[in-house]
PDB file of C-alpha atoms in Angstrom:
ATOM      1  CA  MET A   1      -0.396   0.161  -0.145  1.00 45.00           C
ATOM      2  CA  TYR A   2       2.956   2.213   1.069  1.00 41.00           C
ATOM      3  CA  ARG A   3       4.685   1.642  -1.880  1.00 43.00           C
ATOM      4  CA  ARG A   4       1.845   2.569  -3.985  1.00 45.00           C
ATOM      5  CA  ILE A   5       0.692   5.742  -2.491  1.00 38.00           C
ATOM      6  CA  PHE A   6       4.722   6.414  -3.182  1.00 39.00           C
ATOM      7  CA  LEU A   7       4.392   5.752  -6.752  1.00 39.00           C
ATOM      8  CA  ALA A   8       1.755   8.088  -7.170  1.00 43.00           C
ATOM      9  CA  LEU A   9       3.362  10.696  -5.214  1.00 36.00           C
ATOM     10  CA  LEU A  10       6.435  10.205  -7.627  1.00 37.00           C
ATOM     11  CA  THR A  11       4.775  10.295 -10.873  1.00 40.00           C
ATOM     12  CA  CYS A  12       2.971  13.500  -9.606  1.00 40.00           C
ATOM     13  CA  LEU A  13       6.296  15.010  -9.274  1.00 35.00           C
ATOM     14  CA  VAL A  14       7.733  14.115 -12.134  1.00 37.00           C
ATOM     15  CA  LEU A  15       4.298  15.678 -14.121  1.00 39.00           C
ATOM     16  CA  ALA A  16       4.229  18.995 -12.020  1.00 40.00           C
ATOM     17  CA  ALA A  17       8.490  19.370 -13.234  1.00 40.00           C
ATOM     18  CA  PRO A  18       8.300  20.596 -16.581  1.00 40.00           C
ATOM     19  CA  VAL A  19       5.236  22.674 -15.659  1.00 36.00           C
ATOM     20  CA  ALA A  20       7.105  24.463 -12.854  1.00 38.00           C
ATOM     21  CA  ARG A  21       9.856  24.795 -15.196  1.00 35.00           C
ATOM     22  CA  ALA A  22       8.007  26.526 -17.916  1.00 33.00           C
ATOM     23  CA  GLN A  23       6.643  29.046 -15.357  1.00 34.00           C
ATOM     24  CA  GLU A  24      10.463  29.861 -13.683  1.00 36.00           C
ATOM     25  CA  THR A  25      11.529  30.508 -17.749  1.00 34.00           C
ATOM     26  CA  SER A  26       8.873  31.839 -19.305  1.00 38.00           C
ATOM     27  CA  PRO A  27       9.021  36.055 -19.211  1.00 54.00           C
ATOM     28  CA  GLU A  28       6.158  37.921 -18.314  1.00 76.00           C
ATOM     29  CA  ALA A  29       4.981  40.311 -21.550  1.00 94.00           C
ATOM     30  CA  LEU A  30       6.947  43.697 -22.487  1.00 98.00           C
ATOM     31  CA  PRO A  31       5.453  46.494 -22.149  1.00 98.00           C
ATOM     32  CA  ARG A  32       3.984  47.942 -25.778  1.00 98.00           C
ATOM     33  CA  VAL A  33       4.154  51.603 -26.225  1.00 98.00           C
ATOM     34  CA  ALA A  34       1.978  53.441 -29.440  1.00 98.00           C
ATOM     35  CA  ILE A  35       3.685  56.660 -30.826  1.00 98.00           C
ATOM     36  CA  GLN A  36       1.049  58.407 -32.797  1.00 98.00           C
ATOM     37  CA  THR A  37       3.112  60.902 -35.258  1.00 98.00           C
ATOM     38  CA  SER A  38       1.323  63.527 -38.053  1.00 98.00           C
ATOM     39  CA  LEU A  39       2.687  60.520 -40.646  1.00 98.00           C
ATOM     40  CA  GLY A  40       0.735  57.489 -38.850  1.00 98.00           C
ATOM     41  CA  THR A  41       1.466  55.182 -35.764  1.00 98.00           C
ATOM     42  CA  PHE A  42       3.872  52.461 -34.813  1.00 98.00           C
ATOM     43  CA  THR A  43       4.018  50.203 -32.017  1.00 98.00           C
ATOM     44  CA  VAL A  44       7.190  49.593 -29.949  1.00 98.00           C
ATOM     45  CA  GLU A  45       7.908  47.020 -27.552  1.00 98.00           C
ATOM     46  CA  VAL A  46       9.888  48.367 -24.427  1.00 98.00           C
ATOM     47  CA  ASP A  47      12.619  45.824 -22.427  1.00 98.00           C
ATOM     48  CA  THR A  48      12.837  46.283 -19.116  1.00 98.00           C
ATOM     49  CA  ALA A  49      14.439  42.590 -18.675  1.00 98.00           C
ATOM     50  CA  ARG A  50      17.809  43.506 -20.511  1.00 98.00           C
ATOM     51  CA  ALA A  51      17.609  47.394 -20.172  1.00 98.00           C
ATOM     52  CA  PRO A  52      15.917  47.934 -17.276  1.00 98.00           C
ATOM     53  CA  ILE A  53      17.671  51.198 -16.849  1.00 98.00           C
ATOM     54  CA  THR A  54      17.095  52.538 -19.876  1.00 98.00           C
ATOM     55  CA  ALA A  55      13.434  51.361 -20.074  1.00 98.00           C
ATOM     56  CA  ALA A  56      12.313  52.401 -17.167  1.00 98.00           C
ATOM     57  CA  ASN A  57      13.601  55.961 -18.303  1.00 98.00           C
ATOM     58  CA  PHE A  58      11.398  55.740 -21.439  1.00 98.00           C
ATOM     59  CA  LEU A  59       8.054  54.511 -19.530  1.00 98.00           C
ATOM     60  CA  ALA A  60       8.616  57.529 -16.973  1.00 98.00           C
ATOM     61  CA  TYR A  61       8.519  59.921 -20.124  1.00 98.00           C
ATOM     62  CA  VAL A  62       5.323  58.125 -21.279  1.00 98.00           C
ATOM     63  CA  ASP A  63       3.287  57.655 -18.550  1.00 98.00           C
ATOM     64  CA  GLN A  64       3.710  61.529 -17.815  1.00 98.00           C
ATOM     65  CA  GLY A  65       2.871  62.765 -20.804  1.00 98.00           C
ATOM     66  CA  ARG A  66       6.171  64.124 -21.241  1.00 98.00           C
ATOM     67  CA  PHE A  67       6.764  63.120 -25.190  1.00 98.00           C
ATOM     68  CA  GLU A  68       3.446  64.244 -26.314  1.00 96.00           C
ATOM     69  CA  GLY A  69       3.681  67.634 -28.336  1.00 96.00           C
ATOM     70  CA  THR A  70       7.284  66.627 -28.867  1.00 98.00           C
ATOM     71  CA  THR A  71       8.724  65.904 -32.415  1.00 98.00           C
ATOM     72  CA  PHE A  72      11.265  63.738 -34.277  1.00 98.00           C
ATOM     73  CA  TYR A  73      13.409  66.207 -35.156  1.00 98.00           C
ATOM     74  CA  ARG A  74      16.354  64.675 -37.025  1.00 98.00           C
ATOM     75  CA  ALA A  75      16.518  62.030 -39.667  1.00 98.00           C
ATOM     76  CA  MET A  76      19.845  60.513 -39.966  1.00 97.00           C
ATOM     77  CA  GLN A  77      19.649  59.147 -44.036  1.00 93.00           C
ATOM     78  CA  GLY A  78      21.956  56.625 -45.172  1.00 87.00           C
ATOM     79  CA  TYR A  79      22.380  54.848 -47.935  1.00 80.00           C
ATOM     80  CA  GLY A  80      20.132  52.344 -49.431  1.00 82.00           C
ATOM     81  CA  GLY A  81      16.808  53.268 -47.276  1.00 86.00           C
ATOM     82  CA  SER A  82      19.041  52.646 -43.555  1.00 94.00           C
ATOM     83  CA  GLY A  83      19.745  55.213 -40.891  1.00 97.00           C
ATOM     84  CA  LEU A  84      17.691  56.864 -38.256  1.00 98.00           C
ATOM     85  CA  ILE A  85      15.470  58.725 -37.124  1.00 98.00           C
ATOM     86  CA  GLN A  86      15.303  60.864 -33.900  1.00 98.00           C
ATOM     87  CA  GLY A  87      12.959  62.445 -31.510  1.00 98.00           C
ATOM     88  CA  GLY A  88      11.592  63.619 -27.937  1.00 98.00           C
ATOM     89  CA  THR A  89      12.247  66.271 -25.440  1.00 98.00           C
ATOM     90  CA  ASN A  90      14.751  67.682 -27.207  1.00 96.00           C
ATOM     91  CA  GLN A  91      16.878  69.233 -24.446  1.00 92.00           C
ATOM     92  CA  ASP A  92      13.298  70.596 -23.044  1.00 96.00           C
ATOM     93  CA  ARG A  93      13.897  71.783 -19.696  1.00 95.00           C
ATOM     94  CA  GLU A  94      10.364  71.607 -18.526  1.00 96.00           C
ATOM     95  CA  ARG A  95       9.822  68.440 -20.001  1.00 97.00           C
ATOM     96  CA  THR A  96      13.342  66.704 -19.335  1.00 98.00           C
ATOM     97  CA  LEU A  97      14.141  64.374 -16.593  1.00 98.00           C
ATOM     98  CA  PRO A  98      17.374  64.066 -15.264  1.00 98.00           C
ATOM     99  CA  PRO A  99      19.913  61.949 -17.073  1.00 98.00           C
ATOM    100  CA  ILE A 100      20.027  58.311 -16.282  1.00 98.00           C
ATOM    101  CA  ALA A 101      22.976  55.722 -16.036  1.00 98.00           C
ATOM    102  CA  HIS A 102      24.414  54.353 -19.020  1.00 98.00           C
ATOM    103  CA  GLU A 103      23.306  50.680 -20.228  1.00 98.00           C
ATOM    104  CA  PRO A 104      26.480  49.318 -22.490  1.00 98.00           C
ATOM    105  CA  THR A 105      25.386  46.939 -25.426  1.00 98.00           C
ATOM    106  CA  THR A 106      27.793  44.801 -24.041  1.00 98.00           C
ATOM    107  CA  GLU A 107      25.855  44.299 -20.371  1.00 97.00           C
ATOM    108  CA  THR A 108      22.524  44.217 -22.007  1.00 98.00           C
ATOM    109  CA  GLY A 109      23.281  41.708 -25.184  1.00 98.00           C
ATOM    110  CA  LEU A 110      20.649  43.915 -27.362  1.00 98.00           C
ATOM    111  CA  SER A 111      22.218  45.289 -30.789  1.00 98.00           C
ATOM    112  CA  HIS A 112      20.943  48.014 -32.705  1.00 98.00           C
ATOM    113  CA  THR A 113      19.378  46.082 -35.809  1.00 98.00           C
ATOM    114  CA  ASP A 114      16.000  46.939 -37.885  1.00 98.00           C
ATOM    115  CA  GLY A 115      13.870  48.669 -36.111  1.00 98.00           C
ATOM    116  CA  ALA A 116      15.722  48.643 -32.362  1.00 98.00           C
ATOM    117  CA  LEU A 117      14.821  51.450 -29.493  1.00 98.00           C
ATOM    118  CA  SER A 118      18.166  52.945 -28.810  1.00 98.00           C
ATOM    119  CA  MET A 119      18.869  56.305 -26.370  1.00 98.00           C
ATOM    120  CA  PRO A 120      21.206  59.260 -27.667  1.00 97.00           C
ATOM    121  CA  ARG A 121      23.615  60.809 -25.677  1.00 97.00           C
ATOM    122  CA  PHE A 122      26.733  63.295 -25.016  1.00 95.00           C
ATOM    123  CA  GLU A 123      28.529  61.267 -22.049  1.00 95.00           C
ATOM    124  CA  PRO A 124      28.031  58.302 -21.073  1.00 95.00           C
ATOM    125  CA  GLY A 125      25.253  59.304 -18.324  1.00 97.00           C
ATOM    126  CA  THR A 126      23.944  62.002 -19.786  1.00 97.00           C
ATOM    127  CA  ALA A 127      20.734  60.121 -21.885  1.00 98.00           C
ATOM    128  CA  ALA A 128      17.947  61.612 -20.886  1.00 97.00           C
ATOM    129  CA  GLY A 129      14.767  62.118 -22.935  1.00 98.00           C
ATOM    130  CA  ASP A 130      15.100  61.791 -26.306  1.00 98.00           C
ATOM    131  CA  PHE A 131      15.124  58.319 -28.384  1.00 98.00           C
ATOM    132  CA  THR A 132      16.498  57.208 -31.862  1.00 98.00           C
ATOM    133  CA  VAL A 133      14.677  54.182 -34.188  1.00 98.00           C
ATOM    134  CA  MET A 134      17.016  52.303 -36.219  1.00 98.00           C
ATOM    135  CA  VAL A 135      15.690  52.023 -39.525  1.00 98.00           C
ATOM    136  CA  GLY A 136      18.477  49.072 -40.726  1.00 97.00           C
ATOM    137  CA  ASP A 137      21.166  47.531 -39.181  1.00 97.00           C
ATOM    138  CA  MET A 138      23.382  50.029 -37.393  1.00 96.00           C
ATOM    139  CA  THR A 139      25.482  47.687 -35.483  1.00 96.00           C
ATOM    140  CA  TYR A 140      28.947  50.326 -35.289  1.00 95.00           C
ATOM    141  CA  LEU A 141      26.827  52.085 -32.380  1.00 96.00           C
ATOM    142  CA  ASP A 142      26.750  48.942 -29.957  1.00 98.00           C
ATOM    143  CA  ALA A 143      29.038  49.010 -27.741  1.00 98.00           C
ATOM    144  CA  ARG A 144      32.816  48.594 -28.922  1.00 96.00           C
ATOM    145  CA  PRO A 145      35.519  47.633 -26.400  1.00 92.00           C
ATOM    146  CA  ALA A 146      38.402  47.616 -28.900  1.00 91.00           C
ATOM    147  CA  ALA A 147      37.390  51.222 -29.839  1.00 89.00           C
ATOM    148  CA  ALA A 148      39.503  54.362 -29.474  1.00 87.00           C
ATOM    149  CA  GLY A 149      37.199  57.078 -27.281  1.00 87.00           C
ATOM    150  CA  ASP A 150      34.951  55.738 -24.927  1.00 91.00           C
ATOM    151  CA  ASN A 151      33.749  52.588 -26.598  1.00 94.00           C
ATOM    152  CA  LEU A 152      30.068  51.921 -24.682  1.00 97.00           C
ATOM    153  CA  GLY A 153      28.350  52.959 -27.700  1.00 97.00           C
ATOM    154  CA  TYR A 154      24.348  53.967 -26.858  1.00 98.00           C
ATOM    155  CA  ALA A 155      21.696  51.756 -25.070  1.00 98.00           C
ATOM    156  CA  VAL A 156      19.456  49.668 -27.575  1.00 98.00           C
ATOM    157  CA  PHE A 157      16.276  49.125 -25.251  1.00 98.00           C
ATOM    158  CA  GLY A 158      13.440  48.015 -27.181  1.00 98.00           C
ATOM    159  CA  ARG A 159      12.321  47.096 -31.015  1.00 98.00           C
ATOM    160  CA  VAL A 160       9.622  48.645 -33.302  1.00 98.00           C
ATOM    161  CA  VAL A 161       6.909  45.575 -33.058  1.00 98.00           C
ATOM    162  CA  GLN A 162       4.282  46.992 -35.633  1.00 98.00           C
ATOM    163  CA  GLY A 163       4.477  50.170 -38.069  1.00 98.00           C
ATOM    164  CA  MET A 164       7.479  50.041 -39.447  1.00 98.00           C
ATOM    165  CA  GLU A 165       6.429  51.439 -42.337  1.00 98.00           C
ATOM    166  CA  VAL A 166       5.416  55.111 -40.179  1.00 98.00           C
ATOM    167  CA  VAL A 167       9.230  54.303 -39.087  1.00 98.00           C
ATOM    168  CA  ARG A 168      10.882  54.514 -43.026  1.00 98.00           C
ATOM    169  CA  ALA A 169       8.256  57.304 -44.154  1.00 98.00           C
ATOM    170  CA  ILE A 170       9.503  59.675 -41.287  1.00 98.00           C
ATOM    171  CA  LEU A 171      13.084  58.903 -42.363  1.00 98.00           C
ATOM    172  CA  ALA A 172      12.433  59.373 -46.126  1.00 96.00           C
ATOM    173  CA  ALA A 173      10.857  63.330 -44.984  1.00 97.00           C
ATOM    174  CA  PRO A 174      12.321  66.702 -46.050  1.00 97.00           C
ATOM    175  CA  VAL A 175      15.379  67.411 -44.775  1.00 96.00           C
ATOM    176  CA  SER A 176      16.918  71.586 -44.276  1.00 95.00           C
ATOM    177  CA  ALA A 177      20.078  71.382 -46.049  1.00 91.00           C
ATOM    178  CA  THR A 178      21.855  73.644 -43.758  1.00 92.00           C
ATOM    179  CA  GLU A 179      20.256  73.628 -40.448  1.00 92.00           C
ATOM    180  CA  GLY A 180      22.192  71.646 -37.672  1.00 86.00           C
ATOM    181  CA  GLU A 181      25.361  71.659 -36.529  1.00 85.00           C
ATOM    182  CA  GLY A 182      28.650  69.361 -37.096  1.00 83.00           C
ATOM    183  CA  VAL A 183      27.332  65.326 -38.234  1.00 81.00           C
ATOM    184  CA  MET A 184      23.993  66.269 -37.575  1.00 88.00           C
ATOM    185  CA  ARG A 185      24.221  69.326 -40.216  1.00 92.00           C
ATOM    186  CA  GLY A 186      21.905  68.426 -43.028  1.00 92.00           C
ATOM    187  CA  GLN A 187      19.281  65.671 -40.761  1.00 96.00           C
ATOM    188  CA  MET A 188      16.946  68.274 -39.415  1.00 97.00           C
ATOM    189  CA  LEU A 189      13.048  67.828 -40.833  1.00 98.00           C
ATOM    190  CA  GLU A 190      12.017  70.333 -42.142  1.00 97.00           C
ATOM    191  CA  PRO A 191       9.120  70.305 -41.209  1.00 97.00           C
ATOM    192  CA  ARG A 192       9.354  68.459 -38.111  1.00 98.00           C
ATOM    193  CA  ILE A 193       7.355  65.156 -37.334  1.00 98.00           C
ATOM    194  CA  GLU A 194       4.661  66.196 -34.889  1.00 98.00           C
ATOM    195  CA  ILE A 195       4.597  63.675 -31.805  1.00 98.00           C
ATOM    196  CA  GLN A 196       0.982  64.099 -31.287  1.00 98.00           C
ATOM    197  CA  ARG A 197       0.433  61.159 -28.426  1.00 98.00           C
ATOM    198  CA  VAL A 198       2.387  58.080 -26.783  1.00 98.00           C
ATOM    199  CA  ARG A 199       0.753  55.588 -24.580  1.00 98.00           C
ATOM    200  CA  ARG A 200       0.927  52.058 -23.221  1.00 98.00           C
ATOM    201  CA  VAL A 201      -0.862  49.680 -24.872  1.00 96.00           C
ATOM    202  CA  GLU A 202      -2.407  47.207 -22.864  1.00 85.00           C
ATOM    203  CA  ASP A 203      -2.888  43.232 -23.351  1.00 65.00           C
TER     204      ASP A 203
END
């Protein structure tokens, strides 16, 4: 009798183990955010698991409505339709929160591939209220420990999951031939693309 009870308990444990392991390894759904612009809406997934500092910063701007009424103001147009777009608070003091610690791609395991969301900066630890979206693979923006300079790259914190055609339309929008300083000369969108609404997408 005791043997039968033992075997029954053992069977239950064996059957339950895969379920327990699945629950332990199954990642929680990452938050998604819809970004509505004057050229259309695209949706991004914010990687709070692998880039928690940068992701939390972006979501703070979303939840506090700090992006609404700002613009995409830069389009770095590369060869073959590749490049990046940049938008956000653009150093507006009334909208911009304190800067955050830098999360290099060598720590997060993320990369500047097509559709990646990244946080522009000056020195490491100066990223705040702007974000960029990659069009095409721009992996040279990843951290490169063997490179010269601070070699920490930029912080990727998510990716576009819907509406990449809107991102490409922003990248292809007209730019000023004279506006902008240094490497950004000729990359300023004219007119700017308005960011009308930014909100979390509920399941």
